[in-house]
Amino acid sequence: DTGVSQDPRHKITKRGQNVTFRCDPISEHNRLYWYRQTLGQGPEFLTYFQNEAQLEKSRLLSDRFSAERPKGSFSTLEIQRTEQGDSAMYLCAGRQGEKLFFGSGTQLSVL
Amino acid sequence: AQRVTQPEKLLSVFKGAPVELKCNYSYSGSPELFWYVQYSRQRLQLLLRHISRESIKGFTADLNKGETSFHLKKPFAQEEDSAMYYCALRGVQGAQKLVFGQGTRLTINP
């Protein structure tokens, strides 16, 4: 078990609604990443935290997306005013040394 | 710009045959290259990285800077190797972002 858990596993929402996902890494993962994966593609980097500081954001992360890691432990990713194009698997990963440990992801479907 | 290309979306070989999954990258500096694997109903996990020059589950990968490639090889495929394989690149020294290729689905036929 990599120790990274994500909640929920699946989320179905209507266009225009807000959604929030949660990621719980293990304590050794001071670095935390969010990726997005659509069908037939590899994971795409969204954002990265070192402890509670958000140090890098992708241009993919529009102003409708916001991520937090308030105490340097769990992290949340919120999408406001969801669009159908936001439908994807959202992956969280903790880093230990040079390895990324991925969670199982949250599958978002926007209807 | 950093880019990773895996030209084969699907690859099918017979058990016992050699396997080669291709990965080409675009990056002007010195990259760090990785292979990640996702078995059915499991999480994405690290298979190997070029810096460690290790062999994991019989797989090896050599970084060829001249050809900007990092192909994954195994001399004798096993059924349990069937999975989705992703090549990934970390560019600038100390940079955190991993750039992934599109992935290759490897199927080992009995």
PDB file of N, CA, C and O in Angstrom, chain B residues 21-92:
ATOM      1  N   LEU B  21       9.382  -1.464 -25.633  1.00  0.00           N
ATOM      2  CA  LEU B  21       8.434  -0.356 -25.658  1.00  0.00           C
ATOM      3  C   LEU B  21       9.225   0.923 -25.903  1.00  0.00           C
ATOM      4  O   LEU B  21      10.149   1.251 -25.159  1.00  0.00           O
ATOM      5  N   LYS B  22       8.834   1.629 -26.937  1.00  0.00           N
ATOM      6  CA  LYS B  22       9.615   2.787 -27.370  1.00  0.00           C
ATOM      7  C   LYS B  22       9.212   4.070 -26.636  1.00  0.00           C
ATOM      8  O   LYS B  22       8.036   4.300 -26.342  1.00  0.00           O
ATOM      9  N   CYS B  23      10.225   4.874 -26.375  1.00  0.00           N
ATOM     10  CA  CYS B  23      10.010   6.183 -25.744  1.00  0.00           C
ATOM     11  C   CYS B  23      11.034   7.145 -26.320  1.00  0.00           C
ATOM     12  O   CYS B  23      12.240   6.886 -26.271  1.00  0.00           O
ATOM     13  N   ASN B  24      10.553   8.243 -26.852  1.00  0.00           N
ATOM     14  CA  ASN B  24      11.430   9.317 -27.307  1.00  0.00           C
ATOM     15  C   ASN B  24      11.065  10.594 -26.575  1.00  0.00           C
ATOM     16  O   ASN B  24       9.903  10.818 -26.250  1.00  0.00           O
ATOM     17  N   TYR B  25      12.057  11.411 -26.329  1.00  0.00           N
ATOM     18  CA  TYR B  25      11.785  12.630 -25.581  1.00  0.00           C
ATOM     19  C   TYR B  25      12.364  13.838 -26.307  1.00  0.00           C
ATOM     20  O   TYR B  25      13.250  13.726 -27.161  1.00  0.00           O
ATOM     21  N   SER B  26      11.839  14.980 -25.907  1.00  0.00           N
ATOM     22  CA  SER B  26      12.327  16.245 -26.430  1.00  0.00           C
ATOM     23  C   SER B  26      12.664  17.122 -25.234  1.00  0.00           C
ATOM     24  O   SER B  26      11.782  17.457 -24.445  1.00  0.00           O
ATOM     25  N   TYR B  27      13.936  17.426 -25.083  1.00  0.00           N
ATOM     26  CA  TYR B  27      14.380  18.283 -23.984  1.00  0.00           C
ATOM     27  C   TYR B  27      15.810  18.700 -24.264  1.00  0.00           C
ATOM     28  O   TYR B  27      16.643  17.872 -24.602  1.00  0.00           O
ATOM     29  N   SER B  28      16.108  19.941 -24.095  1.00  0.00           N
ATOM     30  CA  SER B  28      17.415  20.460 -24.485  1.00  0.00           C
ATOM     31  C   SER B  28      18.500  20.211 -23.452  1.00  0.00           C
ATOM     32  O   SER B  28      19.681  20.223 -23.778  1.00  0.00           O
ATOM     33  N   GLY B  29      18.131  19.979 -22.203  1.00  0.00           N
ATOM     34  CA  GLY B  29      19.121  19.792 -21.147  1.00  0.00           C
ATOM     35  C   GLY B  29      19.340  18.332 -20.821  1.00  0.00           C
ATOM     36  O   GLY B  29      19.159  17.458 -21.662  1.00  0.00           O
ATOM     37  N   SER B  30      19.754  18.067 -19.592  1.00  0.00           N
ATOM     38  CA  SER B  30      19.977  16.692 -19.143  1.00  0.00           C
ATOM     39  C   SER B  30      18.734  16.192 -18.419  1.00  0.00           C
ATOM     40  O   SER B  30      18.425  16.655 -17.330  1.00  0.00           O
ATOM     41  N   PRO B  31      18.028  15.246 -19.001  1.00  0.00           N
ATOM     42  CA  PRO B  31      16.773  14.821 -18.399  1.00  0.00           C
ATOM     43  C   PRO B  31      16.953  13.680 -17.404  1.00  0.00           C
ATOM     44  O   PRO B  31      17.965  12.982 -17.412  1.00  0.00           O
ATOM     45  N   GLU B  32      15.965  13.527 -16.571  1.00  0.00           N
ATOM     46  CA  GLU B  32      15.814  12.299 -15.786  1.00  0.00           C
ATOM     47  C   GLU B  32      14.639  11.559 -16.410  1.00  0.00           C
ATOM     48  O   GLU B  32      13.575  12.137 -16.623  1.00  0.00           O
ATOM     49  N   LEU B  33      14.832  10.285 -16.715  1.00  0.00           N
ATOM     50  CA  LEU B  33      13.793   9.496 -17.369  1.00  0.00           C
ATOM     51  C   LEU B  33      13.320   8.368 -16.463  1.00  0.00           C
ATOM     52  O   LEU B  33      14.120   7.778 -15.721  1.00  0.00           O
ATOM     53  N   PHE B  34      12.032   8.088 -16.565  1.00  0.00           N
ATOM     54  CA  PHE B  34      11.396   7.076 -15.732  1.00  0.00           C
ATOM     55  C   PHE B  34      10.442   6.236 -16.586  1.00  0.00           C
ATOM     56  O   PHE B  34       9.936   6.700 -17.610  1.00  0.00           O
ATOM     57  N   TRP B  35      10.198   5.035 -16.128  1.00  0.00           N
ATOM     58  CA  TRP B  35       9.095   4.221 -16.634  1.00  0.00           C
ATOM     59  C   TRP B  35       8.163   3.925 -15.462  1.00  0.00           C
ATOM     60  O   TRP B  35       8.616   3.443 -14.410  1.00  0.00           O
ATOM     61  N   TYR B  36       6.879   4.242 -15.677  1.00  0.00           N
ATOM     62  CA  TYR B  36       5.838   3.904 -14.720  1.00  0.00           C
ATOM     63  C   TYR B  36       4.935   2.838 -15.344  1.00  0.00           C
ATOM     64  O   TYR B  36       4.769   2.789 -16.570  1.00  0.00           O
ATOM     65  N   VAL B  37       4.337   2.014 -14.495  1.00  0.00           N
ATOM     66  CA  VAL B  37       3.485   0.926 -14.981  1.00  0.00           C
ATOM     67  C   VAL B  37       2.184   0.913 -14.195  1.00  0.00           C
ATOM     68  O   VAL B  37       2.161   1.254 -13.004  1.00  0.00           O
ATOM     69  N   GLN B  38       1.117   0.562 -14.883  1.00  0.00           N
ATOM     70  CA  GLN B  38      -0.183   0.403 -14.221  1.00  0.00           C
ATOM     71  C   GLN B  38      -0.767  -0.936 -14.615  1.00  0.00           C
ATOM     72  O   GLN B  38      -1.182  -1.133 -15.768  1.00  0.00           O
ATOM     73  N   TYR B  39      -0.770  -1.872 -13.663  1.00  0.00           N
ATOM     74  CA  TYR B  39      -1.394  -3.170 -13.879  1.00  0.00           C
ATOM     75  C   TYR B  39      -2.901  -3.035 -13.692  1.00  0.00           C
ATOM     76  O   TYR B  39      -3.371  -2.085 -13.080  1.00  0.00           O
ATOM     77  N   SER B  40      -3.634  -4.012 -14.223  1.00  0.00           N
ATOM     78  CA  SER B  40      -5.085  -3.961 -14.171  1.00  0.00           C
ATOM     79  C   SER B  40      -5.578  -3.781 -12.746  1.00  0.00           C
ATOM     80  O   SER B  40      -5.149  -4.497 -11.841  1.00  0.00           O
ATOM     81  N   ARG B  41      -6.422  -2.769 -12.559  1.00  0.00           N
ATOM     82  CA  ARG B  41      -7.056  -2.489 -11.253  1.00  0.00           C
ATOM     83  C   ARG B  41      -6.045  -2.138 -10.166  1.00  0.00           C
ATOM     84  O   ARG B  41      -6.321  -2.297  -8.979  1.00  0.00           O
ATOM     85  N   GLN B  42      -4.880  -1.667 -10.567  1.00  0.00           N
ATOM     86  CA  GLN B  42      -3.902  -1.211  -9.587  1.00  0.00           C
ATOM     87  C   GLN B  42      -3.517   0.232  -9.878  1.00  0.00           C
ATOM     88  O   GLN B  42      -3.867   0.798 -10.902  1.00  0.00           O
ATOM     89  N   ARG B  43      -2.776   0.811  -8.937  1.00  0.00           N
ATOM     90  CA  ARG B  43      -2.359   2.195  -9.087  1.00  0.00           C
ATOM     91  C   ARG B  43      -1.135   2.301 -10.001  1.00  0.00           C
ATOM     92  O   ARG B  43      -0.389   1.340 -10.181  1.00  0.00           O
ATOM     93  N   LEU B  44      -0.942   3.484 -10.511  1.00  0.00           N
ATOM     94  CA  LEU B  44       0.271   3.785 -11.259  1.00  0.00           C
ATOM     95  C   LEU B  44       1.466   3.696 -10.305  1.00  0.00           C
ATOM     96  O   LEU B  44       1.428   4.238  -9.192  1.00  0.00           O
ATOM     97  N   GLN B  45       2.512   3.001 -10.735  1.00  0.00           N
ATOM     98  CA  GLN B  45       3.671   2.838  -9.858  1.00  0.00           C
ATOM     99  C   GLN B  45       4.955   2.908 -10.661  1.00  0.00           C
ATOM    100  O   GLN B  45       4.991   2.584 -11.842  1.00  0.00           O
ATOM    101  N   LEU B  46       6.021   3.298  -9.978  1.00  0.00           N
ATOM    102  CA  LEU B  46       7.318   3.396 -10.631  1.00  0.00           C
ATOM    103  C   LEU B  46       7.861   2.015 -10.956  1.00  0.00           C
ATOM    104  O   LEU B  46       7.857   1.122 -10.101  1.00  0.00           O
ATOM    105  N   LEU B  47       8.329   1.845 -12.191  1.00  0.00           N
ATOM    106  CA  LEU B  47       8.982   0.596 -12.581  1.00  0.00           C
ATOM    107  C   LEU B  47      10.494   0.759 -12.469  1.00  0.00           C
ATOM    108  O   LEU B  47      11.146   0.000 -11.756  1.00  0.00           O
ATOM    109  N   LEU B  48      11.030   1.741 -13.177  1.00  0.00           N
ATOM    110  CA  LEU B  48      12.467   1.981 -13.048  1.00  0.00           C
ATOM    111  C   LEU B  48      12.805   3.399 -13.511  1.00  0.00           C
ATOM    112  O   LEU B  48      12.004   4.070 -14.146  1.00  0.00           O
ATOM    113  N   ARG B  49      14.038   3.822 -13.151  1.00  0.00           N
ATOM    114  CA  ARG B  49      14.509   5.145 -13.561  1.00  0.00           C
ATOM    115  C   ARG B  49      15.934   5.016 -14.073  1.00  0.00           C
ATOM    116  O   ARG B  49      16.681   4.135 -13.624  1.00  0.00           O
ATOM    117  N   HIS B  50      16.293   5.881 -14.986  1.00  0.00           N
ATOM    118  CA  HIS B  50      17.562   5.677 -15.680  1.00  0.00           C
ATOM    119  C   HIS B  50      18.752   5.896 -14.759  1.00  0.00           C
ATOM    120  O   HIS B  50      19.785   5.265 -14.923  1.00  0.00           O
ATOM    121  N   ILE B  51      18.608   6.759 -13.773  1.00  0.00           N
ATOM    122  CA  ILE B  51      19.736   7.077 -12.899  1.00  0.00           C
ATOM    123  C   ILE B  51      20.205   5.839 -12.139  1.00  0.00           C
ATOM    124  O   ILE B  51      21.396   5.635 -11.934  1.00  0.00           O
ATOM    125  N   SER B  52      19.281   5.001 -11.738  1.00  0.00           N
ATOM    126  CA  SER B  52      19.656   3.857 -10.910  1.00  0.00           C
ATOM    127  C   SER B  52      20.225   2.710 -11.735  1.00  0.00           C
ATOM    128  O   SER B  52      20.830   1.801 -11.175  1.00  0.00           O
ATOM    129  N   ARG B  53      19.980   2.729 -13.043  1.00  0.00           N
ATOM    130  CA  ARG B  53      20.520   1.710 -13.942  1.00  0.00           C
ATOM    131  C   ARG B  53      20.232   0.294 -13.419  1.00  0.00           C
ATOM    132  O   ARG B  53      21.097  -0.574 -13.410  1.00  0.00           O
ATOM    133  N   GLU B  54      19.017   0.098 -12.965  1.00  0.00           N
ATOM    134  CA  GLU B  54      18.663  -1.191 -12.389  1.00  0.00           C
ATOM    135  C   GLU B  54      17.787  -1.981 -13.350  1.00  0.00           C
ATOM    136  O   GLU B  54      17.270  -1.463 -14.328  1.00  0.00           O
ATOM    137  N   SER B  55      17.641  -3.257 -13.037  1.00  0.00           N
ATOM    138  CA  SER B  55      16.722  -4.114 -13.769  1.00  0.00           C
ATOM    139  C   SER B  55      15.609  -4.511 -12.808  1.00  0.00           C
ATOM    140  O   SER B  55      15.878  -5.033 -11.732  1.00  0.00           O
ATOM    141  N   ILE B  56      14.393  -4.201 -13.195  1.00  0.00           N
ATOM    142  CA  ILE B  56      13.246  -4.514 -12.351  1.00  0.00           C
ATOM    143  C   ILE B  56      12.328  -5.454 -13.115  1.00  0.00           C
ATOM    144  O   ILE B  56      11.953  -5.171 -14.257  1.00  0.00           O
ATOM    145  N   LYS B  57      12.007  -6.581 -12.514  1.00  0.00           N
ATOM    146  CA  LYS B  57      11.129  -7.594 -13.141  1.00  0.00           C
ATOM    147  C   LYS B  57      11.652  -7.980 -14.523  1.00  0.00           C
ATOM    148  O   LYS B  57      10.880  -8.280 -15.431  1.00  0.00           O
ATOM    149  N   GLY B  58      12.969  -7.944 -14.682  1.00  0.00           N
ATOM    150  CA  GLY B  58      13.579  -8.334 -15.942  1.00  0.00           C
ATOM    151  C   GLY B  58      13.628  -7.220 -16.982  1.00  0.00           C
ATOM    152  O   GLY B  58      14.179  -7.411 -18.060  1.00  0.00           O
ATOM    153  N   PHE B  59      13.048  -6.057 -16.663  1.00  0.00           N
ATOM    154  CA  PHE B  59      13.050  -4.921 -17.572  1.00  0.00           C
ATOM    155  C   PHE B  59      14.299  -4.067 -17.378  1.00  0.00           C
ATOM    156  O   PHE B  59      14.748  -3.870 -16.244  1.00  0.00           O
ATOM    157  N   THR B  60      14.823  -3.553 -18.482  1.00  0.00           N
ATOM    158  CA  THR B  60      15.898  -2.579 -18.443  1.00  0.00           C
ATOM    159  C   THR B  60      15.573  -1.456 -19.417  1.00  0.00           C
ATOM    160  O   THR B  60      14.765  -1.630 -20.343  1.00  0.00           O
ATOM    161  N   ALA B  61      16.203  -0.321 -19.195  1.00  0.00           N
ATOM    162  CA  ALA B  61      16.031   0.807 -20.111  1.00  0.00           C
ATOM    163  C   ALA B  61      17.320   1.608 -20.112  1.00  0.00           C
ATOM    164  O   ALA B  61      17.859   1.901 -19.042  1.00  0.00           O
ATOM    165  N   ASP B  62      17.802   1.923 -21.275  1.00  0.00           N
ATOM    166  CA  ASP B  62      19.033   2.696 -21.406  1.00  0.00           C
ATOM    167  C   ASP B  62      18.724   4.053 -22.008  1.00  0.00           C
ATOM    168  O   ASP B  62      18.045   4.151 -23.043  1.00  0.00           O
ATOM    169  N   LEU B  63      19.266   5.095 -21.384  1.00  0.00           N
ATOM    170  CA  LEU B  63      19.095   6.436 -21.908  1.00  0.00           C
ATOM    171  C   LEU B  63      20.078   6.654 -23.045  1.00  0.00           C
ATOM    172  O   LEU B  63      21.294   6.522 -22.850  1.00  0.00           O
ATOM    173  N   ASN B  64      19.579   6.970 -24.221  1.00  0.00           N
ATOM    174  CA  ASN B  64      20.411   7.255 -25.390  1.00  0.00           C
ATOM    175  C   ASN B  64      20.226   8.728 -25.732  1.00  0.00           C
ATOM    176  O   ASN B  64      19.244   9.115 -26.356  1.00  0.00           O
ATOM    177  N   LYS B  65      21.179   9.532 -25.290  1.00  0.00           N
ATOM    178  CA  LYS B  65      21.036  10.987 -25.478  1.00  0.00           C
ATOM    179  C   LYS B  65      21.159  11.369 -26.951  1.00  0.00           C
ATOM    180  O   LYS B  65      20.537  12.332 -27.402  1.00  0.00           O
ATOM    181  N   GLY B  66      21.937  10.602 -27.698  1.00  0.00           N
ATOM    182  CA  GLY B  66      22.088  10.927 -29.117  1.00  0.00           C
ATOM    183  C   GLY B  66      20.786  10.756 -29.883  1.00  0.00           C
ATOM    184  O   GLY B  66      20.442  11.569 -30.741  1.00  0.00           O
ATOM    185  N   GLU B  67      20.051   9.703 -29.533  1.00  0.00           N
ATOM    186  CA  GLU B  67      18.772   9.444 -30.192  1.00  0.00           C
ATOM    187  C   GLU B  67      17.592   9.966 -29.382  1.00  0.00           C
ATOM    188  O   GLU B  67      16.437   9.778 -29.782  1.00  0.00           O
ATOM    189  N   THR B  68      17.878  10.590 -28.258  1.00  0.00           N
ATOM    190  CA  THR B  68      16.841  11.075 -27.309  1.00  0.00           C
ATOM    191  C   THR B  68      15.783  10.010 -27.097  1.00  0.00           C
ATOM    192  O   THR B  68      14.575  10.230 -27.292  1.00  0.00           O
ATOM    193  N   SER B  69      16.255   8.843 -26.689  1.00  0.00           N
ATOM    194  CA  SER B  69      15.340   7.726 -26.472  1.00  0.00           C
ATOM    195  C   SER B  69      15.602   7.063 -25.129  1.00  0.00           C
ATOM    196  O   SER B  69      16.698   7.196 -24.551  1.00  0.00           O
ATOM    197  N   PHE B  70      14.599   6.364 -24.643  1.00  0.00           N
ATOM    198  CA  PHE B  70      14.680   5.639 -23.367  1.00  0.00           C
ATOM    199  C   PHE B  70      13.756   4.429 -23.489  1.00  0.00           C
ATOM    200  O   PHE B  70      12.766   4.290 -22.799  1.00  0.00           O
ATOM    201  N   HIS B  71      14.118   3.539 -24.400  1.00  0.00           N
ATOM    202  CA  HIS B  71      13.259   2.389 -24.686  1.00  0.00           C
ATOM    203  C   HIS B  71      13.330   1.363 -23.555  1.00  0.00           C
ATOM    204  O   HIS B  71      14.391   1.095 -23.001  1.00  0.00           O
ATOM    205  N   LEU B  72      12.202   0.737 -23.278  1.00  0.00           N
ATOM    206  CA  LEU B  72      12.094  -0.281 -22.228  1.00  0.00           C
ATOM    207  C   LEU B  72      12.159  -1.660 -22.878  1.00  0.00           C
ATOM    208  O   LEU B  72      11.435  -1.932 -23.842  1.00  0.00           O
ATOM    209  N   LYS B  73      13.007  -2.517 -22.329  1.00  0.00           N
ATOM    210  CA  LYS B  73      13.214  -3.822 -22.959  1.00  0.00           C
ATOM    211  C   LYS B  73      13.143  -4.944 -21.954  1.00  0.00           C
ATOM    212  O   LYS B  73      13.490  -4.777 -20.778  1.00  0.00           O
ATOM    213  N   LYS B  74      12.700  -6.092 -22.454  1.00  0.00           N
ATOM    214  CA  LYS B  74      12.730  -7.317 -21.658  1.00  0.00           C
ATOM    215  C   LYS B  74      12.956  -8.463 -22.628  1.00  0.00           C
ATOM    216  O   LYS B  74      12.276  -8.552 -23.649  1.00  0.00           O
ATOM    217  N   PRO B  75      13.915  -9.341 -22.352  1.00  0.00           N
ATOM    218  CA  PRO B  75      14.243 -10.381 -23.330  1.00  0.00           C
ATOM    219  C   PRO B  75      13.170 -11.453 -23.490  1.00  0.00           C
ATOM    220  O   PRO B  75      12.976 -11.959 -24.597  1.00  0.00           O
ATOM    221  N   PHE B  76      12.463 -11.770 -22.416  1.00  0.00           N
ATOM    222  CA  PHE B  76      11.470 -12.843 -22.480  1.00  0.00           C
ATOM    223  C   PHE B  76      10.196 -12.391 -21.748  1.00  0.00           C
ATOM    224  O   PHE B  76      10.176 -12.357 -20.520  1.00  0.00           O
ATOM    225  N   ALA B  77       9.178 -12.066 -22.505  1.00  0.00           N
ATOM    226  CA  ALA B  77       7.950 -11.537 -21.906  1.00  0.00           C
ATOM    227  C   ALA B  77       7.200 -12.612 -21.126  1.00  0.00           C
ATOM    228  O   ALA B  77       7.195 -13.794 -21.506  1.00  0.00           O
ATOM    229  N   GLN B  78       6.554 -12.184 -20.054  1.00  0.00           N
ATOM    230  CA  GLN B  78       5.713 -13.054 -19.246  1.00  0.00           C
ATOM    231  C   GLN B  78       4.295 -12.491 -19.224  1.00  0.00           C
ATOM    232  O   GLN B  78       4.093 -11.287 -19.391  1.00  0.00           O
ATOM    233  N   GLU B  79       3.314 -13.376 -19.012  1.00  0.00           N
ATOM    234  CA  GLU B  79       1.921 -12.928 -19.058  1.00  0.00           C
ATOM    235  C   GLU B  79       1.653 -11.824 -18.049  1.00  0.00           C
ATOM    236  O   GLU B  79       0.858 -10.917 -18.316  1.00  0.00           O
ATOM    237  N   GLU B  80       2.307 -11.892 -16.906  1.00  0.00           N
ATOM    238  CA  GLU B  80       2.064 -10.875 -15.865  1.00  0.00           C
ATOM    239  C   GLU B  80       2.634  -9.506 -16.225  1.00  0.00           C
ATOM    240  O   GLU B  80       2.436  -8.531 -15.484  1.00  0.00           O
ATOM    241  N   ASP B  81       3.332  -9.414 -17.365  1.00  0.00           N
ATOM    242  CA  ASP B  81       3.832  -8.110 -17.822  1.00  0.00           C
ATOM    243  C   ASP B  81       2.751  -7.294 -18.520  1.00  0.00           C
ATOM    244  O   ASP B  81       2.953  -6.107 -18.819  1.00  0.00           O
ATOM    245  N   SER B  82       1.621  -7.918 -18.808  1.00  0.00           N
ATOM    246  CA  SER B  82       0.526  -7.191 -19.447  1.00  0.00           C
ATOM    247  C   SER B  82       0.093  -6.028 -18.563  1.00  0.00           C
ATOM    248  O   SER B  82      -0.268  -6.218 -17.399  1.00  0.00           O
ATOM    249  N   ALA B  83       0.139  -4.826 -19.113  1.00  0.00           N
ATOM    250  CA  ALA B  83      -0.146  -3.617 -18.322  1.00  0.00           C
ATOM    251  C   ALA B  83      -0.056  -2.406 -19.229  1.00  0.00           C
ATOM    252  O   ALA B  83       0.275  -2.510 -20.415  1.00  0.00           O
ATOM    253  N   MET B  84      -0.331  -1.240 -18.623  1.00  0.00           N
ATOM    254  CA  MET B  84      -0.153   0.039 -19.307  1.00  0.00           C
ATOM    255  C   MET B  84       1.187   0.601 -18.853  1.00  0.00           C
ATOM    256  O   MET B  84       1.457   0.663 -17.644  1.00  0.00           O
ATOM    257  N   TYR B  85       2.023   1.007 -19.780  1.00  0.00           N
ATOM    258  CA  TYR B  85       3.351   1.516 -19.464  1.00  0.00           C
ATOM    259  C   TYR B  85       3.476   2.977 -19.906  1.00  0.00           C
ATOM    260  O   TYR B  85       3.135   3.318 -21.047  1.00  0.00           O
ATOM    261  N   TYR B  86       3.989   3.803 -19.002  1.00  0.00           N
ATOM    262  CA  TYR B  86       4.164   5.217 -19.290  1.00  0.00           C
ATOM    263  C   TYR B  86       5.623   5.608 -19.115  1.00  0.00           C
ATOM    264  O   TYR B  86       6.230   5.323 -18.081  1.00  0.00           O
ATOM    265  N   CYS B  87       6.152   6.278 -20.110  1.00  0.00           N
ATOM    266  CA  CYS B  87       7.475   6.863 -20.017  1.00  0.00           C
ATOM    267  C   CYS B  87       7.305   8.303 -19.495  1.00  0.00           C
ATOM    268  O   CYS B  87       6.335   8.977 -19.844  1.00  0.00           O
ATOM    269  N   ALA B  88       8.229   8.749 -18.646  1.00  0.00           N
ATOM    270  CA  ALA B  88       8.089  10.084 -18.069  1.00  0.00           C
ATOM    271  C   ALA B  88       9.444  10.762 -17.970  1.00  0.00           C
ATOM    272  O   ALA B  88      10.471  10.101 -17.803  1.00  0.00           O
ATOM    273  N   LEU B  89       9.412  12.075 -18.033  1.00  0.00           N
ATOM    274  CA  LEU B  89      10.640  12.879 -18.030  1.00  0.00           C
ATOM    275  C   LEU B  89      10.536  13.976 -16.978  1.00  0.00           C
ATOM    276  O   LEU B  89       9.492  14.608 -16.821  1.00  0.00           O
ATOM    277  N   ARG B  90      11.634  14.164 -16.262  1.00  0.00           N
ATOM    278  CA  ARG B  90      11.763  15.327 -15.383  1.00  0.00           C
ATOM    279  C   ARG B  90      12.914  16.140 -15.939  1.00  0.00           C
ATOM    280  O   ARG B  90      14.019  15.639 -16.100  1.00  0.00           O
ATOM    281  N   GLY B  91      12.660  17.388 -16.252  1.00  0.00           N
ATOM    282  CA  GLY B  91      13.619  18.180 -16.982  1.00  0.00           C
ATOM    283  C   GLY B  91      14.654  18.883 -16.140  1.00  0.00           C
ATOM    284  O   GLY B  91      15.630  18.294 -15.690  1.00  0.00           O
ATOM    285  N   VAL B  92      14.441  20.148 -15.888  1.00  0.00           N
ATOM    286  CA  VAL B  92      15.429  21.000 -15.245  1.00  0.00           C
ATOM    287  C   VAL B  92      15.825  20.432 -13.892  1.00  0.00           C
ATOM    288  O   VAL B  92      14.978  19.977 -13.139  1.00  0.00           O
TER     289      VAL B  92
END
